[in-house]
Coordinates of C-alpha atoms and ligand atoms in Angstrom, one line a residue:
M276 CA 8.6 -17.3 -3.9
K277 CA 8.7 -14.4 -1.4
I278 CA 6.0 -11.8 -1.8
G279 CA 6.0 -8.4 -0.2
L280 CA 2.6 -6.9 0.6
F281 CA 2.3 -3.2 0.4
F282 CA -1.1 -2.2 1.9
G283 CA -2.7 1.1 1.3
S284 CA -5.9 2.9 0.4
F285 CA -4.1 4.1 -2.8
N286 CA -6.6 6.9 -3.1
P287 CA -5.1 7.4 -5.7
V288 CA -1.9 5.5 -6.3
H289 CA 1.0 7.9 -7.0
V290 CA 4.7 7.6 -7.9
G291 CA 5.7 7.6 -4.2
H292 CA 4.0 4.3 -3.8
L293 CA 5.3 2.8 -7.0
I294 CA 8.9 3.9 -6.3
I295 CA 8.8 2.1 -3.0
A296 CA 7.1 -1.0 -4.5
N297 CA 9.7 -1.2 -7.3
Y298 CA 12.6 -0.6 -4.9
M299 CA 11.4 -3.5 -2.7
A300 CA 10.9 -5.8 -5.7
T301 CA 14.3 -5.1 -7.2
Q302 CA 16.7 -4.2 -4.3
T303 CA 15.7 -6.7 -1.6
D304 CA 15.2 -10.4 -1.6
L305 CA 11.5 -10.0 -2.3
D306 CA 10.6 -11.7 -5.6
R307 CA 7.3 -9.8 -6.1
V308 CA 5.4 -7.0 -4.5
W309 CA 1.6 -6.9 -4.3
L310 CA -0.1 -3.5 -3.8
V311 CA -3.0 -4.6 -1.6
V312 CA -5.9 -2.1 -2.0
S313 CA -7.8 -1.6 1.3
P314 CA -11.5 -1.7 0.8
H315 CA -13.7 1.0 2.3
N316 CA -13.9 0.4 6.0
P317 CA -17.6 0.7 6.9
L318 CA -16.7 2.1 10.3
K319 CA -15.1 5.1 8.7
P320 CA -16.7 7.9 6.8
K321 CA -16.5 7.6 3.1
K322 CA -15.9 11.2 2.3
T323 CA -13.1 11.5 -0.3
L324 CA -12.4 7.7 -0.7
A325 CA -13.0 6.6 -4.3
R326 CA -14.8 3.4 -4.9
D327 CA -12.8 0.2 -4.3
Y328 CA -12.7 -0.9 -7.9
D329 CA -11.8 2.6 -9.2
R330 CA -8.8 2.6 -6.9
L331 CA -7.9 -0.9 -7.9
H332 CA -8.1 0.0 -11.6
L333 CA -5.8 3.0 -11.0
V334 CA -3.2 0.8 -9.3
R335 CA -3.3 -1.6 -12.3
L336 CA -2.9 1.3 -14.7
G337 CA 0.0 2.6 -12.5
I338 CA 1.8 -0.7 -12.5
G339 CA 1.4 -1.1 -16.3
D340 CA 3.5 -4.0 -17.6
N341 CA 5.9 -4.4 -14.7
P342 CA 5.9 -8.2 -14.1
L343 CA 7.3 -7.8 -10.6
L344 CA 4.3 -5.8 -9.3
E345 CA 0.7 -6.8 -8.9
A346 CA -2.5 -5.1 -7.8
S347 CA -4.4 -7.2 -5.3
N348 CA -8.1 -7.0 -4.3
I349 CA -7.7 -9.8 -1.8
E350 CA -9.3 -7.8 1.0
F351 CA -12.4 -6.9 -0.9
S352 CA -13.9 -10.2 -0.2
L353 CA -12.7 -10.5 3.4
P354 CA -14.8 -9.4 6.5
K355 CA -14.5 -5.7 7.0
P356 CA -12.8 -3.9 8.5
S357 CA -9.8 -6.1 7.5
Y358 CA -7.0 -6.7 9.9
T359 CA -3.6 -7.4 8.5
V360 CA -3.1 -10.4 10.7
D361 CA -6.3 -12.0 9.3
T362 CA -5.5 -11.2 5.7
L363 CA -2.1 -12.8 6.1
A364 CA -3.7 -15.9 7.7
F365 CA -6.0 -16.1 4.7
L366 CA -3.1 -15.7 2.2
R367 CA -1.0 -18.3 3.9
E368 CA -3.8 -20.8 3.6
K369 CA -4.6 -19.9 0.0
Y370 CA -0.9 -19.9 -1.1
P371 CA 0.8 -22.4 1.2
D372 CA 3.9 -22.5 -1.0
R373 CA 4.6 -18.8 -0.8
E374 CA 6.2 -16.7 1.8
F375 CA 4.5 -13.4 2.7
A376 CA 6.3 -10.3 4.1
L377 CA 5.0 -6.9 4.9
I378 CA 6.2 -3.6 3.5
M379 CA 5.5 -0.5 5.6
G380 CA 6.7 3.0 6.3
G381 CA 8.5 3.8 9.5
D382 CA 5.4 5.7 10.6
N383 CA 3.5 2.4 10.6
L384 CA 6.2 0.5 12.4
A385 CA 6.3 3.0 15.2
T386 CA 2.7 2.2 16.0
I387 CA 2.6 -1.5 15.2
H388 CA 2.1 -2.4 18.8
L389 CA -1.4 -1.1 18.4
W390 CA -2.2 -3.5 15.6
K391 CA -4.4 -6.6 16.2
N392 CA -2.1 -9.5 17.2
Y393 CA 1.0 -7.7 16.3
E394 CA 3.2 -10.3 18.1
T395 CA 1.8 -12.9 15.7
L396 CA 2.7 -10.7 12.7
L397 CA 6.2 -10.1 13.9
T398 CA 6.7 -13.8 14.7
N399 CA 5.5 -15.1 11.4
H400 CA 6.5 -12.5 8.9
D401 CA 9.5 -10.4 7.8
I402 CA 8.8 -6.7 7.8
Y403 CA 10.5 -4.4 5.3
V404 CA 10.5 -0.9 6.5
Y405 CA 11.3 2.2 4.5
N406 CA 11.9 5.4 6.2
R407 CA 9.4 8.2 6.3
P408 CA 10.2 11.7 7.6
D409 CA 9.6 12.2 11.3
A410 CA 8.9 8.5 12.0
D411 CA 10.5 7.1 15.2
V412 CA 11.0 3.4 14.4
S413 CA 13.4 2.9 17.2
A414 CA 11.2 0.6 19.3
F415 CA 11.1 -2.2 16.8
A416 CA 14.0 -1.4 14.5
Q417 CA 16.2 -4.0 16.3
H418 CA 13.6 -6.8 16.0
P419 CA 15.0 -9.8 14.1
R420 CA 12.1 -9.8 11.7
V421 CA 12.5 -6.1 10.8
R422 CA 14.6 -4.9 7.9
I423 CA 15.1 -1.2 7.5
C424 CA 15.5 -0.2 3.9
R425 CA 16.9 3.0 2.4
A426 CA 14.4 3.6 -0.3
P427 CA 14.2 7.0 -2.0
M428 CA 11.6 9.2 -0.4
L429 CA 9.3 11.5 -2.2
D430 CA 7.2 14.1 -0.4
I431 CA 4.0 13.2 -2.2
S432 CA 0.8 12.1 -0.7
A433 CA -2.6 11.0 -2.1
T434 CA -4.1 13.8 0.0
Y435 CA -2.0 16.3 -2.0
I436 CA -3.0 14.8 -5.3
R437 CA -6.7 14.8 -4.4
E438 CA -6.4 18.5 -3.4
C439 CA -4.8 19.3 -6.7
L440 CA -7.5 17.5 -8.6
R441 CA -10.2 19.2 -6.6
T442 CA -8.8 22.6 -7.3
G443 CA -8.1 22.0 -10.9
K444 CA -4.3 21.8 -10.7
S445 CA -2.2 19.4 -12.7
V446 CA -1.0 16.1 -11.2
R447 CA 1.1 15.2 -14.2
Y448 CA 4.3 13.4 -13.2
L449 CA 3.0 12.9 -9.6
V450 CA 1.2 9.9 -10.9
P451 CA 2.2 7.5 -13.7
D452 CA 1.2 8.7 -17.1
A453 CA -1.6 6.2 -17.5
V454 CA -3.1 7.2 -14.2
F455 CA -2.8 10.9 -15.2
E456 CA -4.6 10.3 -18.4
Y457 CA -7.4 8.3 -16.7
L458 CA -7.8 11.0 -14.1
E459 CA -7.8 13.8 -16.8
S460 CA -10.8 12.2 -18.5
S461 CA -12.7 11.3 -15.4
T462 CA -14.6 13.1 -12.7
L463 CA -12.8 11.2 -9.9
Y464 CA -11.7 13.4 -7.0
R465 CA -12.9 16.5 -8.9
S466 CA -15.5 17.4 -6.3
E467 CA -15.7 17.0 -2.5
G468 CA -17.6 13.9 -1.3
Ligands
ATP547 P1 -3.3 9.8 2.1 O1 -2.6 11.1 1.8 O2 -4.6 9.7 1.6 O3 -3.2 9.5 3.6 P2 -1.0 8.3 1.2 O4 -0.4 8.9 -0.1 O5 -0.2 8.4 2.4 O6 -2.5 8.7 1.4 P3 -1.8 5.5 1.4 O7 -2.6 4.8 0.4 O8 -2.5 5.7 2.7 O9 -1.2 6.8 0.7 O10 -0.4 4.8 1.6 C1 -0.1 3.5 1.5 C2 1.2 3.3 2.1 O11 2.1 4.1 1.3 C3 1.3 3.9 3.5 O12 2.0 2.9 4.3 C4 2.1 5.2 3.4 O13 3.0 5.3 4.5 C5 2.9 5.0 2.1 N1 3.2 6.2 1.4 C6 2.4 7.2 1.1 N2 3.0 8.2 0.4 C7 4.3 7.8 0.3 C8 5.5 8.3 -0.3 N3 5.5 9.5 -0.9 N4 6.6 7.6 -0.2 C9 6.6 6.5 0.4 N5 5.6 5.9 0.9 C10 4.4 6.5 0.9

């Protein structure tokens, strides 16, 4: 089984994330996609980042009953800050019969040479890249492990959603219904800090 890992803070998850995840699970050779929720990095200020388990819960709500997608908290128990190469080494050991690939936006691919042990990543794993506006992926686009995918793009960010919630505007349809309903009845993202 080939699993695509889609890393993010998902603060909160929105339909832009889920469209990419579902596209990768249904229109590539990936069998499953895991949305891997990044825990709070103790080296970074917490500010507007919701608690790890709240974000995980919202990802689960957003996925609903889609059997091809899964929310993963695998990084919560790994040393922080977590580096993708270490998380992958851990996953390979834990699930030796599975193949893990990475899913990332062109913006991330453009700076992958700054990631810890990026050569190891590119040697051992396929990378599925979806285009993002203004991203120059050219440096690595030709790499044999890199697959550029034409997934639909939505101009939605978690930053925008948090801003809407903070200022009392509706996020209906920007997030899945279940996430919308949860956010409506919660104080998450309603105030700064
Ligand atoms: P923020 O606005 O807080 O930076 P974000 O919406 O960009 O958040 P992240 O959780 O940081 O979300 O993103 C996880 C991954 O999803 C990142 O690799 C990011 O490039 C990608 N992503 C974010 N928004 C979209 C979108 N609208 N369409 C496709 N991919 C997206």
